[in-house]
Short mmCIF file of C-alpha atoms in Angstrom, two decimals:
data_model
loop_
_atom_site.label_atom_id
_atom_site.label_comp_id
_atom_site.label_asym_id
_atom_site.label_seq_id
_atom_site.Cartn_x
_atom_site.Cartn_y
_atom_site.Cartn_z
CA MET A 3 -126.82 -66.76 -56.01
CA CYS A 4 -125.56 -67.43 -59.53
CA GLY A 5 -126.34 -64.63 -61.94
CA HIS A 6 -129.71 -63.33 -63.09
CA GLY A 7 -131.95 -65.12 -65.53
CA ARG A 8 -134.91 -63.75 -67.42
CA SER A 9 -136.62 -63.60 -64.05
CA GLY A 10 -133.48 -64.41 -62.07
CA TRP A 11 -132.04 -67.70 -60.84
CA TRP A 12 -132.39 -69.20 -57.43
CA LEU A 13 -129.42 -71.25 -56.35
CA GLY A 14 -128.60 -70.84 -52.67
CA LEU A 15 -131.17 -73.36 -51.50
CA LEU A 16 -130.06 -76.06 -53.88
CA GLY A 17 -126.54 -75.66 -52.56
CA ALA A 18 -123.47 -77.14 -54.10
CA LEU A 19 -125.58 -79.62 -56.05
CA LEU A 20 -126.27 -77.03 -58.74
CA LEU A 21 -123.15 -74.92 -58.41
CA ALA A 22 -121.31 -77.23 -60.76
CA GLY A 23 -123.69 -76.28 -63.53
CA CYS A 24 -123.90 -72.50 -63.09
CA LYS A 25 -121.19 -69.92 -63.34
CA GLU A 26 -121.13 -66.62 -61.48
CA GLY A 27 -122.62 -63.81 -63.54
CA ALA A 28 -124.18 -66.13 -66.09
CA GLU A 29 -127.75 -65.95 -67.27
CA THR A 30 -129.78 -69.05 -66.55
CA ARG A 31 -133.30 -67.79 -67.37
CA THR A 32 -134.75 -69.84 -64.56
CA PRO A 33 -137.23 -68.52 -62.04
CA PRO A 34 -136.55 -67.01 -58.66
CA ILE A 35 -138.31 -68.23 -55.57
CA GLU A 36 -140.02 -65.32 -53.98
CA ASP A 37 -141.81 -64.64 -50.77
CA GLN A 38 -145.43 -63.58 -51.03
CA ASP A 39 -146.26 -60.61 -48.87
CA GLY A 40 -149.65 -61.21 -47.34
CA GLN A 41 -150.65 -57.52 -47.32
CA PRO A 42 -149.56 -56.04 -50.66
CA ASP A 43 -151.61 -52.88 -50.11
CA ALA A 44 -149.89 -52.02 -46.85
CA GLY A 45 -147.02 -50.41 -48.71
CA ALA A 46 -144.33 -52.78 -47.44
CA PRO A 47 -142.15 -54.80 -49.83
CA PRO A 48 -142.23 -58.60 -49.77
CA VAL A 49 -140.04 -60.31 -47.21
CA ASP A 50 -137.06 -61.91 -48.92
CA ASP A 51 -136.20 -64.70 -46.49
CA ASP A 52 -135.14 -67.14 -49.15
CA ALA A 53 -131.39 -66.59 -49.31
CA GLY A 54 -131.20 -64.25 -52.22
CA VAL A 55 -134.07 -63.21 -54.43
CA PRO A 56 -132.68 -61.34 -57.43
CA ASP A 57 -135.45 -58.71 -57.44
CA ALA A 58 -133.04 -55.83 -57.91
CA GLY A 59 -130.98 -57.52 -60.57
CA GLU A 60 -130.08 -56.34 -64.00
CA PRO A 61 -132.09 -57.38 -67.07
CA PRO A 62 -131.76 -61.08 -67.80
CA ASP A 63 -129.49 -60.67 -70.78
CA ALA A 64 -126.63 -60.05 -68.38
CA GLY A 65 -124.82 -63.10 -69.62
CA LEU A 66 -125.60 -66.65 -70.62
CA PRO A 67 -123.19 -69.37 -69.62
CA ASP A 68 -121.05 -70.76 -72.34
CA ASP A 69 -121.21 -74.47 -72.84
CA ALA A 70 -117.93 -75.08 -71.03
CA GLY A 71 -119.95 -75.06 -67.83
CA THR A 72 -122.33 -77.78 -68.93
CA PRO A 73 -123.10 -80.08 -66.01
CA ASP A 74 -122.65 -83.27 -67.98
CA ALA A 75 -118.93 -82.47 -68.41
CA GLY A 76 -119.00 -83.79 -71.91
CA PRO A 77 -120.06 -82.87 -75.42
CA PRO A 78 -123.80 -82.68 -75.94
CA ASP A 79 -123.76 -85.38 -78.58
CA ALA A 80 -121.95 -87.83 -76.34
CA GLY A 81 -124.61 -90.49 -76.49
CA ALA A 82 -127.99 -91.67 -75.38
CA PRO A 83 -129.80 -90.04 -72.43
CA ASP A 84 -128.33 -90.96 -69.07
CA ALA A 85 -131.70 -92.12 -67.77
CA GLY A 86 -131.25 -95.36 -69.65
CA PRO A 87 -130.17 -96.24 -73.17
CA ALA A 88 -132.75 -95.81 -75.86
CA SER A 89 -133.93 -99.03 -77.41
CA GLY A 90 -134.46 -97.36 -80.78
CA PRO A 91 -131.92 -95.91 -83.20
CA PRO A 92 -129.91 -92.93 -81.90
CA ILE A 93 -130.69 -90.89 -85.02
CA PRO A 94 -134.35 -90.35 -86.02
CA PRO A 95 -135.06 -92.13 -89.31
CA ASP A 96 -136.67 -88.98 -90.72
CA ALA A 97 -133.88 -86.50 -89.92
CA SER A 98 -134.59 -84.77 -93.23
CA GLY A 99 -137.79 -83.48 -91.63
CA TRP A 100 -135.78 -80.77 -89.87
CA ARG A 101 -135.05 -77.27 -91.15
CA PHE A 102 -133.51 -74.37 -89.24
CA LEU A 103 -133.75 -70.59 -89.47
CA GLY A 104 -131.57 -68.15 -87.56
CA SER A 105 -129.64 -64.92 -87.73
CA ALA A 106 -128.41 -65.68 -91.24
CA GLN A 107 -132.04 -65.45 -92.34
CA GLY A 108 -132.58 -62.14 -90.53
CA GLY A 109 -133.66 -63.72 -87.26
CA PRO A 110 -133.13 -62.28 -83.77
CA ARG A 111 -129.94 -62.77 -81.81
CA GLU A 112 -131.87 -64.36 -78.93
CA VAL A 113 -134.73 -66.87 -79.34
CA LEU A 114 -136.86 -67.32 -76.22
CA GLY A 115 -140.06 -68.74 -77.71
CA VAL A 116 -141.63 -69.88 -80.99
CA THR A 117 -145.20 -70.51 -82.09
CA GLN A 118 -147.51 -70.69 -85.11
CA ASP A 119 -150.92 -69.09 -85.54
CA GLU A 120 -153.81 -70.81 -87.31
CA GLY A 121 -152.89 -69.08 -90.56
CA GLY A 122 -149.45 -70.70 -90.63
CA ASN A 123 -147.44 -67.64 -89.59
CA ILE A 124 -144.48 -68.52 -87.38
CA TRP A 125 -143.79 -66.02 -84.60
CA VAL A 126 -140.63 -65.81 -82.50
CA ALA A 127 -139.98 -64.21 -79.11
CA GLY A 128 -136.75 -62.46 -80.03
CA GLY A 129 -135.82 -60.87 -76.71
CA GLU A 130 -134.60 -57.32 -77.14
CA ASP A 131 -134.81 -57.67 -80.94
CA GLY A 132 -138.59 -57.83 -80.59
CA LEU A 133 -141.28 -60.02 -82.14
CA CYS A 134 -140.17 -61.76 -85.33
CA LEU A 135 -142.30 -63.30 -88.08
CA VAL A 136 -141.78 -65.93 -90.76
CA ARG A 137 -144.73 -65.91 -93.15
CA PRO A 138 -145.97 -69.16 -94.75
CA GLY A 139 -143.57 -70.19 -97.48
CA ALA A 140 -140.99 -67.57 -96.51
CA THR A 141 -137.40 -68.35 -95.58
CA THR A 142 -136.53 -65.04 -93.89
CA PHE A 143 -137.66 -63.17 -90.78
CA GLN A 144 -139.33 -59.81 -90.35
CA CYS A 145 -138.92 -58.34 -86.85
CA PHE A 146 -141.18 -55.82 -85.12
CA THR A 147 -140.30 -53.52 -82.22
CA MET A 148 -141.90 -50.68 -80.27
CA ALA A 149 -141.62 -48.56 -83.39
CA ASP A 150 -144.13 -50.96 -84.99
CA GLY A 151 -146.59 -50.77 -82.11
CA LEU A 152 -145.41 -53.34 -79.56
CA HIS A 153 -146.43 -52.01 -76.16
CA PRO A 154 -144.45 -53.47 -73.22
CA TRP A 155 -145.84 -51.00 -70.68
CA ALA A 156 -149.14 -49.60 -69.42
CA ALA A 157 -150.03 -46.01 -68.74
CA TRP A 158 -150.27 -44.76 -65.16
CA LYS A 159 -152.97 -42.16 -64.47
CA GLY A 160 -153.25 -41.54 -68.20
CA LYS A 161 -149.55 -40.97 -68.76
CA ASP A 162 -147.09 -43.21 -70.59
CA PRO A 163 -143.49 -43.52 -69.39
CA LEU A 164 -140.95 -41.37 -71.15
CA PRO A 165 -139.46 -43.05 -74.23
CA GLU A 166 -136.10 -43.47 -72.53
CA ASN A 167 -137.79 -45.44 -69.73
CA ARG A 168 -139.51 -47.95 -72.01
CA TYR A 169 -137.94 -51.38 -72.17
CA LEU A 170 -138.59 -54.08 -74.78
CA LYS A 171 -137.82 -57.71 -74.29
CA VAL A 172 -140.17 -60.29 -75.84
CA THR A 173 -140.05 -63.42 -73.71
CA ALA A 174 -143.10 -65.52 -74.68
CA VAL A 175 -145.40 -66.11 -77.64
CA THR A 176 -148.38 -68.31 -78.41
CA GLY A 177 -150.33 -68.43 -81.65
CA GLY A 178 -154.03 -67.67 -81.86
CA PRO A 179 -156.46 -67.35 -84.80
CA SER A 180 -155.03 -66.65 -88.23
CA GLY A 181 -152.78 -63.61 -88.02
CA VAL A 182 -153.06 -63.28 -84.23
CA VAL A 183 -150.31 -63.91 -81.71
CA PHE A 184 -150.23 -63.31 -77.96
CA VAL A 185 -146.94 -61.78 -76.83
CA GLY A 186 -145.39 -61.69 -73.34
CA TYR A 187 -142.74 -59.27 -72.14
CA GLN A 188 -140.19 -58.95 -69.40
CA GLY A 189 -140.72 -56.14 -66.93
CA ARG A 190 -137.93 -53.82 -65.94
CA PRO A 191 -135.68 -54.90 -63.05
CA ASN A 192 -137.42 -54.92 -59.66
CA CYS A 193 -140.82 -54.38 -61.27
CA GLU A 194 -142.53 -56.75 -58.84
CA ASN A 195 -141.56 -54.85 -55.70
CA GLU A 196 -141.46 -51.29 -57.03
CA PHE A 197 -145.13 -50.64 -56.18
CA TYR A 198 -144.60 -51.60 -52.53
CA LYS A 199 -141.73 -49.41 -51.40
CA PRO A 200 -141.65 -48.24 -47.77
CA PRO A 201 -143.11 -44.82 -46.96
CA GLY A 202 -140.88 -41.99 -48.09
CA GLN A 203 -139.44 -43.89 -51.04
CA PRO A 204 -141.36 -42.85 -54.17
CA GLU A 205 -142.48 -45.60 -56.54
CA ASP A 206 -141.70 -45.36 -60.25
CA PRO A 207 -144.64 -46.33 -62.50
CA ALA A 208 -142.25 -46.71 -65.43
CA ILE A 209 -140.94 -49.75 -63.53
CA TYR A 210 -144.04 -51.35 -61.99
CA LYS A 211 -146.17 -50.77 -65.11
CA SER A 212 -143.55 -52.29 -67.44
CA GLY A 213 -143.81 -55.69 -69.12
CA ASP A 214 -147.08 -57.68 -69.23
CA ALA A 215 -148.50 -58.79 -72.60
CA ASP A 216 -150.06 -57.80 -75.94
CA ARG A 217 -152.63 -59.18 -78.34
CA VAL A 218 -150.99 -58.62 -81.72
CA GLU A 219 -152.81 -58.95 -85.05
CA LEU A 220 -151.11 -58.85 -88.43
CA LYS A 221 -153.17 -56.64 -90.75
CA ALA A 222 -153.53 -57.07 -94.50
CA ASP A 223 -151.11 -54.22 -95.20
CA GLY A 224 -148.39 -55.89 -93.11
CA THR A 225 -148.66 -53.57 -90.12
CA LEU A 226 -149.67 -54.58 -86.60
CA SER A 227 -152.78 -53.93 -84.54
CA VAL A 228 -151.81 -54.12 -80.86
CA VAL A 229 -153.97 -54.30 -77.72
CA HIS A 230 -152.17 -54.33 -74.35
CA TYR A 231 -152.97 -56.54 -71.36
CA ASP A 232 -152.20 -54.55 -68.21
CA ILE A 233 -151.83 -57.48 -65.81
CA HIS A 234 -152.81 -56.00 -62.46
CA SER A 235 -155.74 -55.72 -60.06
CA PRO A 236 -157.30 -52.24 -60.06
CA ALA A 237 -158.46 -50.74 -56.78
CA HIS A 238 -161.18 -52.81 -55.09
CA SER A 239 -161.44 -55.36 -57.89
CA VAL A 240 -160.27 -58.17 -55.57
CA PRO A 241 -161.92 -58.75 -52.18
CA GLY A 242 -159.64 -57.53 -49.40
CA TYR A 243 -157.23 -55.62 -51.62
CA GLY A 244 -156.76 -52.18 -53.07
CA HIS A 245 -154.72 -51.56 -56.22
CA ARG A 246 -152.22 -54.38 -56.77
CA GLU A 247 -149.20 -54.59 -59.07
CA LYS A 248 -147.25 -57.86 -58.80
CA LEU A 249 -147.11 -59.64 -62.18
CA CYS A 250 -144.97 -58.00 -64.84
CA THR A 251 -142.74 -60.61 -66.52
CA VAL A 252 -144.49 -63.28 -68.59
CA ASN A 253 -142.68 -66.61 -68.84
CA ARG A 254 -145.16 -68.56 -70.96
CA ILE A 255 -148.62 -68.03 -72.49
CA VAL A 256 -151.21 -70.71 -73.27
CA TRP A 257 -154.29 -70.07 -75.43
CA ASP A 258 -157.33 -72.18 -74.55
CA LYS A 259 -159.31 -72.01 -77.77
CA ALA A 260 -162.32 -73.86 -76.32
CA THR A 261 -162.97 -71.15 -73.72
CA GLN A 262 -161.21 -68.24 -75.48
CA GLY A 263 -159.07 -67.74 -72.41
CA LEU A 264 -155.38 -67.00 -72.06
CA TRP A 265 -153.15 -68.18 -69.25
CA PHE A 266 -150.19 -65.95 -68.40
CA ALA A 267 -147.50 -67.86 -66.48
CA ALA A 268 -145.62 -65.03 -64.86
CA ASN A 269 -143.36 -63.97 -62.05
CA HIS A 270 -145.16 -64.44 -58.74
CA GLY A 271 -148.32 -66.09 -60.08
CA LEU A 272 -150.76 -67.15 -62.78
CA ALA A 273 -153.21 -64.77 -64.48
CA TRP A 274 -156.13 -65.21 -66.85
CA GLY A 275 -156.69 -63.07 -69.92
CA GLU A 276 -159.53 -62.61 -72.38
CA ALA A 277 -158.34 -63.77 -75.80
CA ASN A 278 -160.74 -61.49 -77.68
CA TYR A 279 -160.02 -58.42 -75.55
CA GLN A 280 -160.13 -55.25 -77.64
CA GLY A 281 -159.28 -52.70 -74.98
CA GLY A 282 -161.22 -50.71 -72.42
CA GLU A 283 -161.98 -51.31 -68.75
CA ALA A 284 -164.75 -53.92 -69.02
CA CYS A 285 -164.17 -57.55 -69.89
CA ALA A 286 -166.17 -58.47 -72.99
CA SER A 287 -167.61 -61.79 -71.78
CA ALA A 288 -170.94 -61.30 -70.01
CA GLN A 289 -170.64 -64.77 -68.44
CA VAL A 290 -167.23 -64.06 -66.96
CA ARG A 291 -168.37 -60.67 -65.67
CA ALA A 292 -171.49 -62.13 -64.04
CA VAL A 293 -169.63 -64.89 -62.19
CA ASN A 294 -166.83 -62.61 -60.99
CA GLU A 295 -168.99 -59.80 -59.64
CA TRP A 296 -168.88 -59.40 -55.87
CA ALA A 297 -170.53 -57.15 -53.31
CA TYR A 298 -168.66 -54.77 -51.04
CA VAL A 299 -170.87 -54.40 -47.97
CA THR A 300 -170.55 -51.80 -45.19
CA HIS A 301 -172.21 -52.04 -41.77
CA ASP A 302 -173.06 -49.65 -39.00
CA ALA A 303 -171.85 -49.97 -35.40
CA GLN A 304 -174.63 -52.43 -34.66
CA GLY A 305 -173.66 -54.68 -37.55
CA ASN A 306 -176.56 -53.73 -39.79
CA GLU A 307 -175.93 -53.50 -43.52
CA VAL A 308 -176.03 -49.89 -44.63
CA ASP A 309 -174.60 -50.10 -48.13
CA ARG A 310 -173.88 -52.69 -50.82
CA GLU A 311 -171.66 -51.82 -53.77
CA LEU A 312 -171.20 -54.28 -56.62
CA ARG A 313 -167.62 -54.60 -57.80
CA GLN A 314 -165.97 -56.50 -60.62
CA ARG A 315 -162.85 -58.67 -60.63
CA CYS A 316 -162.57 -59.05 -64.41
CA LYS A 317 -161.31 -55.69 -65.64
CA PHE A 318 -159.07 -54.62 -68.50
CA GLY A 319 -159.36 -58.13 -69.97
CA VAL A 320 -157.55 -59.75 -67.03
CA MET A 321 -158.13 -61.59 -63.75
CA GLU A 322 -155.13 -62.13 -61.48
CA HIS A 323 -153.49 -63.79 -59.61
CA VAL A 324 -153.10 -67.25 -58.04
CA HIS A 325 -150.13 -69.17 -56.65
CA PRO A 326 -150.02 -72.27 -54.44
CA ALA A 327 -147.96 -70.51 -51.77
CA ILE A 328 -146.82 -72.14 -48.53
CA GLN A 329 -145.70 -70.93 -45.13
CA MET A 330 -141.97 -70.91 -44.50
CA HIS A 331 -139.48 -70.24 -41.72
CA GLY A 332 -136.49 -67.98 -41.97
CA THR A 333 -132.97 -69.11 -41.18
CA ASP A 334 -134.16 -71.16 -38.20
CA GLU A 335 -137.43 -72.30 -36.67
CA THR A 336 -137.60 -69.36 -34.26
CA ASP A 337 -137.91 -66.82 -37.08
CA GLU A 338 -141.23 -65.32 -37.98
CA ASP A 339 -143.10 -67.22 -40.68
CA SER A 340 -143.81 -65.68 -44.06
CA ARG A 341 -145.51 -66.85 -47.24
CA LEU A 342 -143.42 -68.32 -50.00
CA ALA A 343 -144.47 -68.32 -53.65
CA GLY A 344 -142.52 -68.30 -56.89
CA ASP A 345 -142.52 -67.89 -60.65
CA VAL A 346 -145.00 -69.86 -62.72
CA TRP A 347 -143.56 -71.56 -65.79
CA GLY A 348 -145.80 -74.57 -66.25
CA VAL A 349 -149.38 -74.38 -67.59
CA ALA A 350 -151.45 -77.18 -69.10
CA VAL A 351 -155.18 -76.87 -69.82
CA ARG A 352 -157.23 -79.97 -69.05
CA PRO A 353 -160.15 -81.09 -71.25
CA ASP A 354 -162.57 -79.90 -68.53
CA GLY A 355 -161.07 -76.39 -68.66
CA ASP A 356 -159.24 -76.56 -65.33
CA VAL A 357 -155.54 -75.73 -65.45
CA TRP A 358 -152.50 -77.51 -64.09
CA MET A 359 -149.94 -74.94 -62.99
CA GLY A 360 -146.37 -75.57 -61.91
CA THR A 361 -144.33 -73.07 -59.94
CA ALA A 362 -140.97 -72.81 -58.25
CA ILE A 363 -142.48 -74.08 -54.98
CA ARG A 364 -145.62 -76.18 -55.58
CA SER A 365 -147.89 -77.37 -58.37
CA SER A 366 -151.68 -77.22 -58.27
CA ARG A 367 -154.87 -77.85 -60.20
CA PHE A 368 -156.56 -74.47 -60.62
CA ARG A 369 -160.24 -75.43 -60.62
CA ILE A 370 -161.48 -72.45 -62.59
CA MET A 371 -164.17 -74.48 -64.41
CA THR A 372 -165.03 -77.23 -61.91
CA ASN A 373 -164.80 -75.63 -58.45
CA GLY A 374 -167.39 -77.12 -56.13
CA VAL A 375 -170.32 -75.58 -54.33
CA GLY A 376 -169.65 -74.94 -50.65
CA HIS A 377 -167.18 -72.75 -48.87
CA VAL A 378 -167.46 -69.81 -51.27
CA GLY A 379 -171.14 -70.19 -52.04
CA THR A 380 -170.97 -71.00 -55.73
CA GLY A 381 -169.57 -73.62 -58.03
CA ALA A 382 -170.17 -71.69 -61.23
CA PRO A 383 -167.50 -72.02 -63.93
CA TRP A 384 -165.14 -69.05 -64.32
CA ASN A 385 -165.23 -68.21 -60.62
CA PHE A 386 -161.63 -67.08 -60.20
CA GLU A 387 -161.87 -66.41 -56.46
CA ALA A 388 -163.37 -69.80 -55.70
CA ALA A 389 -160.63 -71.53 -57.68
CA ARG A 390 -157.93 -69.39 -56.07
CA LYS A 391 -159.02 -70.46 -52.59
CA GLN A 392 -158.90 -74.11 -53.63
CA SER A 393 -155.22 -73.68 -54.50
CA GLU A 394 -154.19 -71.34 -51.69
CA GLU A 395 -156.23 -71.88 -48.51
CA LYS A 396 -154.62 -73.91 -45.73
CA LYS A 397 -157.41 -76.50 -45.71
CA HIS A 398 -156.73 -77.30 -49.37
CA LYS A 399 -153.15 -78.45 -48.82
CA ALA A 400 -153.89 -81.61 -50.83
CA ASN A 401 -154.13 -79.36 -53.90
CA ARG A 402 -150.57 -78.09 -53.38
CA ILE A 403 -148.34 -80.79 -54.79
CA ASP A 404 -144.73 -81.00 -53.67
CA ILE A 405 -143.34 -83.04 -56.55
CA TRP A 406 -139.73 -83.15 -55.31
CA PRO A 407 -140.52 -83.19 -51.58
CA ASP A 408 -139.11 -80.93 -48.92
CA ALA A 409 -137.75 -82.50 -45.76
CA VAL A 410 -141.01 -81.54 -44.00
CA ALA A 411 -144.57 -81.37 -45.30
CA GLU A 412 -147.46 -79.02 -44.66
CA PRO A 413 -148.53 -77.76 -42.21
CA ILE A 414 -144.92 -77.62 -40.96
CA PRO A 415 -143.19 -74.55 -42.43
CA PRO A 416 -139.78 -75.51 -43.84
CA THR A 417 -136.56 -73.68 -43.15
CA PRO A 418 -134.32 -72.96 -46.15
CA ALA A 419 -132.22 -76.00 -45.27
CA GLN A 420 -135.33 -78.20 -45.31
CA ARG A 421 -136.52 -77.05 -48.74
CA LYS A 422 -136.04 -78.79 -52.06
CA ASP A 423 -137.81 -76.37 -54.33
CA ASP A 424 -139.35 -77.88 -57.45
CA VAL A 425 -138.39 -75.07 -59.89
CA VAL A 426 -140.93 -76.37 -62.43
CA SER A 427 -140.04 -75.35 -65.97
CA ASP A 428 -142.96 -76.70 -68.05
CA LEU A 429 -145.96 -79.04 -68.13
CA ALA A 430 -147.36 -81.33 -70.83
CA LEU A 431 -150.78 -82.98 -70.59
CA MET A 432 -150.82 -86.45 -72.13
CA PRO A 433 -153.69 -88.23 -73.94
CA ASP A 434 -154.29 -90.59 -70.99
CA GLY A 435 -154.90 -87.69 -68.59
CA THR A 436 -151.51 -87.80 -66.91
CA VAL A 437 -149.29 -84.73 -66.96
CA TRP A 438 -145.52 -84.64 -67.31
CA VAL A 439 -143.78 -82.00 -65.20
CA SER A 440 -140.25 -80.84 -65.93
CA SER A 441 -137.87 -79.06 -63.60
CA PHE A 442 -134.97 -76.74 -64.25
CA ALA A 443 -133.10 -78.77 -61.63
CA TRP A 444 -134.58 -82.24 -61.02
CA GLY A 445 -135.54 -83.85 -64.32
CA MET A 446 -139.12 -84.98 -64.95
CA ALA A 447 -142.02 -86.43 -63.00
CA LYS A 448 -145.40 -87.73 -64.14
CA LEU A 449 -148.59 -86.87 -62.25
CA SER A 450 -151.78 -88.89 -62.36
CA ASP A 451 -155.09 -87.19 -63.05
CA ALA A 452 -155.49 -86.99 -59.25
CA GLY A 453 -152.14 -85.22 -58.86
CA LEU A 454 -150.09 -88.14 -57.52
CA VAL A 455 -146.49 -88.68 -58.65
CA VAL A 456 -146.52 -91.99 -60.55
CA ASP A 457 -143.22 -91.89 -62.44
CA GLN A 458 -139.91 -90.04 -62.74
CA ALA A 459 -137.33 -89.78 -65.51
CA LEU A 460 -134.10 -88.01 -66.46
CA THR A 461 -132.98 -87.71 -62.85
CA GLY A 462 -129.25 -88.25 -63.44
CA ASP A 463 -126.76 -85.42 -63.10
CA ALA A 464 -126.26 -85.05 -66.86
CA GLU A 465 -129.84 -84.73 -68.06
CA ARG A 466 -131.89 -83.36 -65.15
CA PHE A 467 -131.79 -79.69 -66.26
CA VAL A 468 -135.00 -79.77 -68.34
CA SER A 469 -136.31 -76.44 -69.63
CA SER A 470 -139.26 -77.27 -71.91
CA LEU A 471 -141.81 -79.96 -72.79
CA GLU A 472 -144.47 -80.44 -75.45
CA ARG A 473 -146.76 -83.31 -76.40
CA ASP A 474 -146.70 -84.25 -80.08
CA SER A 475 -150.28 -84.18 -81.37
CA ARG A 476 -149.36 -86.56 -84.19
CA ASP A 477 -148.56 -89.60 -82.06
CA GLY A 478 -148.72 -88.63 -78.38
CA SER A 479 -144.95 -88.68 -77.88
CA LEU A 480 -143.21 -86.11 -75.70
CA TRP A 481 -140.58 -83.61 -76.85
CA ILE A 482 -138.03 -82.64 -74.18
CA GLY A 483 -135.68 -79.66 -74.26
CA HIS A 484 -132.70 -79.17 -71.96
CA ARG A 485 -131.03 -76.14 -70.51
CA TRP A 486 -127.46 -77.42 -70.51
CA GLY A 487 -125.76 -79.66 -72.97
CA ARG A 488 -128.31 -82.44 -73.55
CA GLY A 489 -130.14 -80.66 -76.35
CA LEU A 490 -133.40 -82.16 -77.58
CA MET A 491 -134.87 -85.61 -77.10
CA ARG A 492 -138.18 -87.35 -77.63
CA LEU A 493 -139.96 -89.85 -75.41
CA HIS A 494 -141.98 -92.19 -77.59
CA THR A 495 -145.16 -93.82 -76.40
CA GLU A 496 -143.50 -97.19 -75.90
CA GLY A 497 -141.12 -95.59 -73.39
CA THR A 498 -138.10 -95.13 -75.65
CA PHE A 499 -136.00 -91.96 -75.38
CA ILE A 500 -134.39 -90.91 -78.68
CA THR A 501 -132.00 -87.98 -78.91
CA HIS A 502 -132.17 -85.63 -81.89
CA ASN A 503 -128.79 -84.09 -81.12
CA LYS A 504 -126.85 -85.71 -83.95
CA VAL A 505 -129.04 -83.97 -86.51
CA LEU A 506 -128.90 -80.62 -84.67
CA GLY A 507 -125.19 -80.01 -85.02
CA GLY A 508 -124.01 -77.12 -82.84
CA LEU A 509 -127.59 -76.32 -81.81
CA ALA A 510 -127.49 -79.37 -79.55
CA GLY A 511 -125.37 -77.39 -77.10
CA GLN A 512 -127.78 -74.45 -76.90
CA PRO A 513 -130.60 -74.03 -74.39
CA VAL A 514 -134.05 -75.13 -75.56
CA TRP A 515 -136.36 -72.50 -74.07
CA ASP A 516 -139.61 -73.43 -75.76
CA ILE A 517 -141.23 -76.21 -77.80
CA GLN A 518 -144.66 -75.84 -79.39
CA VAL A 519 -146.67 -78.06 -81.71
CA ALA A 520 -149.12 -76.67 -84.26
CA GLY A 521 -151.72 -78.71 -86.13
CA THR A 522 -152.50 -82.42 -86.00
CA GLY A 523 -151.89 -85.57 -88.01
CA ASP A 524 -149.62 -85.40 -91.01
CA THR A 525 -149.83 -81.59 -91.10
CA ARG A 526 -148.51 -81.01 -87.58
CA VAL A 527 -145.38 -78.95 -87.12
CA VAL A 528 -142.98 -79.10 -84.17
CA LEU A 529 -141.33 -75.76 -83.40
CA VAL A 530 -138.25 -75.50 -81.19
CA ALA A 531 -136.63 -72.34 -79.77
CA PHE A 532 -132.86 -72.70 -79.41
CA GLY A 533 -131.54 -69.82 -77.30
CA ALA A 534 -128.30 -67.95 -77.78
CA THR A 535 -125.10 -68.83 -75.95
CA ARG A 536 -122.77 -66.22 -74.48
CA ASP A 537 -119.36 -65.98 -72.94
CA GLY A 538 -118.55 -64.67 -69.49
CA ALA A 539 -118.37 -61.12 -70.83
CA ASN A 540 -121.97 -61.38 -72.09
CA ASN A 541 -120.94 -61.55 -75.74
CA ILE A 542 -123.07 -63.81 -77.91
CA THR A 543 -120.92 -66.68 -79.08
CA ARG A 544 -123.72 -68.34 -81.03
CA PRO A 545 -127.06 -66.66 -81.80
CA GLY A 546 -130.37 -68.38 -81.33
CA SER A 547 -132.31 -70.26 -84.01
CA ILE A 548 -135.64 -71.95 -84.53
CA GLY A 549 -136.05 -75.56 -85.55
CA ILE A 550 -139.04 -76.63 -87.66
CA TYR A 551 -139.77 -80.35 -87.71
CA THR A 552 -142.33 -81.95 -90.02
CA GLY A 553 -141.10 -85.55 -89.89
CA HIS A 554 -142.75 -88.53 -88.24
#
């Protein structure tokens, strides 16, 4: 295993192919591949059969690689993308459309995400420096921390963790209505497995209740109003489960304005949140509550129904979780099978309200709005359980897409040696209904509306480490950010790749963790998060910055 990223980095199963691009002890902020324990309420931790899951690792800021380890073995501005020379000019004709803000303007040392709300406020996920804001027309940052109300934990049995056990790291942001931003956090190390320790080993709620997300609103007096999303399943809210704590670190957030839903792409799975949640146990939407109510029925010895208790999945503004997990073998085919899931990093909302999700293992269409009548008895929109089954049940294997295929396909469980995990980093839905999928390890692939791989790009050794994607609402082009050394490029609608590296200067060698587009037409803004770089001793050698592009 090579270091620990924001959620850890899986490397053993890619073998020597990736070792050239990752140095021991270096942060890579790429997702682990984790086994899904089938009985989370049994008290046993997940089975880690996948050659090194960094669940017990230190926080992800334990060291970013410096650019000397860049896989392309050359300077980031060394030329056109290796997937084929661009037919257009190497420098965008409107390079003056760029401006950059960073630590010199009071920005955070680390930049992990950037967004804009509908009022024009730019918000930055500033890691341990908190949530940072650039107001419309301003040229400097204002940063907020726990002292200003950010709340990267949830209470357990009415008690908050002690102040010394609270941990702040802002990892994801997405803009909402004017003055509103949705903020994701990293949980404390081992937060996913802390709730499931073996008997006799006490669990620490300060760990398993850490992280998750906030709804943050900027008030007229400049202070914040904060409502916390405790991403968990309370006791008996999910059929077949008791209390469940699995998701704690949020990688990306997507706001679906049409349905007022949030999608939290997190460690271990995907969760839904209520965008207008204002606190309390009950979800506000009567429609969502009605569809996600279920009956817990008890029977006597003769099988007669003796009691029926109505229960509710949507609680505390959240429904969770789903992941297109598969069966796997251990080190050889005689080992006991276990379920294999992984971090979610890719989310793209379709026009019909369904959601494409991309994980470390498989991708899937989560049919939350279009699930069909049949095996679960209802096809009503918002039915989370019906949609979950259509991504997870064995008979729905066609809805688990192996974009970069393993050596064997379902229903055959792969051994570690037979796996080629997809490590999806982002998704971008295109105007024609196709969806581009990027990988931290394998470049890019395009899926048809039916989920078939119809194209691939950036598969060469120099440019295949893609960390972020975003469709440009102005012209339908695709912005592409890289993890190592290839900086930022743009795929135009005619199929031409153009690098922006020569106008980025030193930023071209920094990781591009997030790209978001706000607005449409001539008023659209492209926002780019350039992460910090560090040396082997975990010292920041170049702080992060944001890029703001208003050109054509």
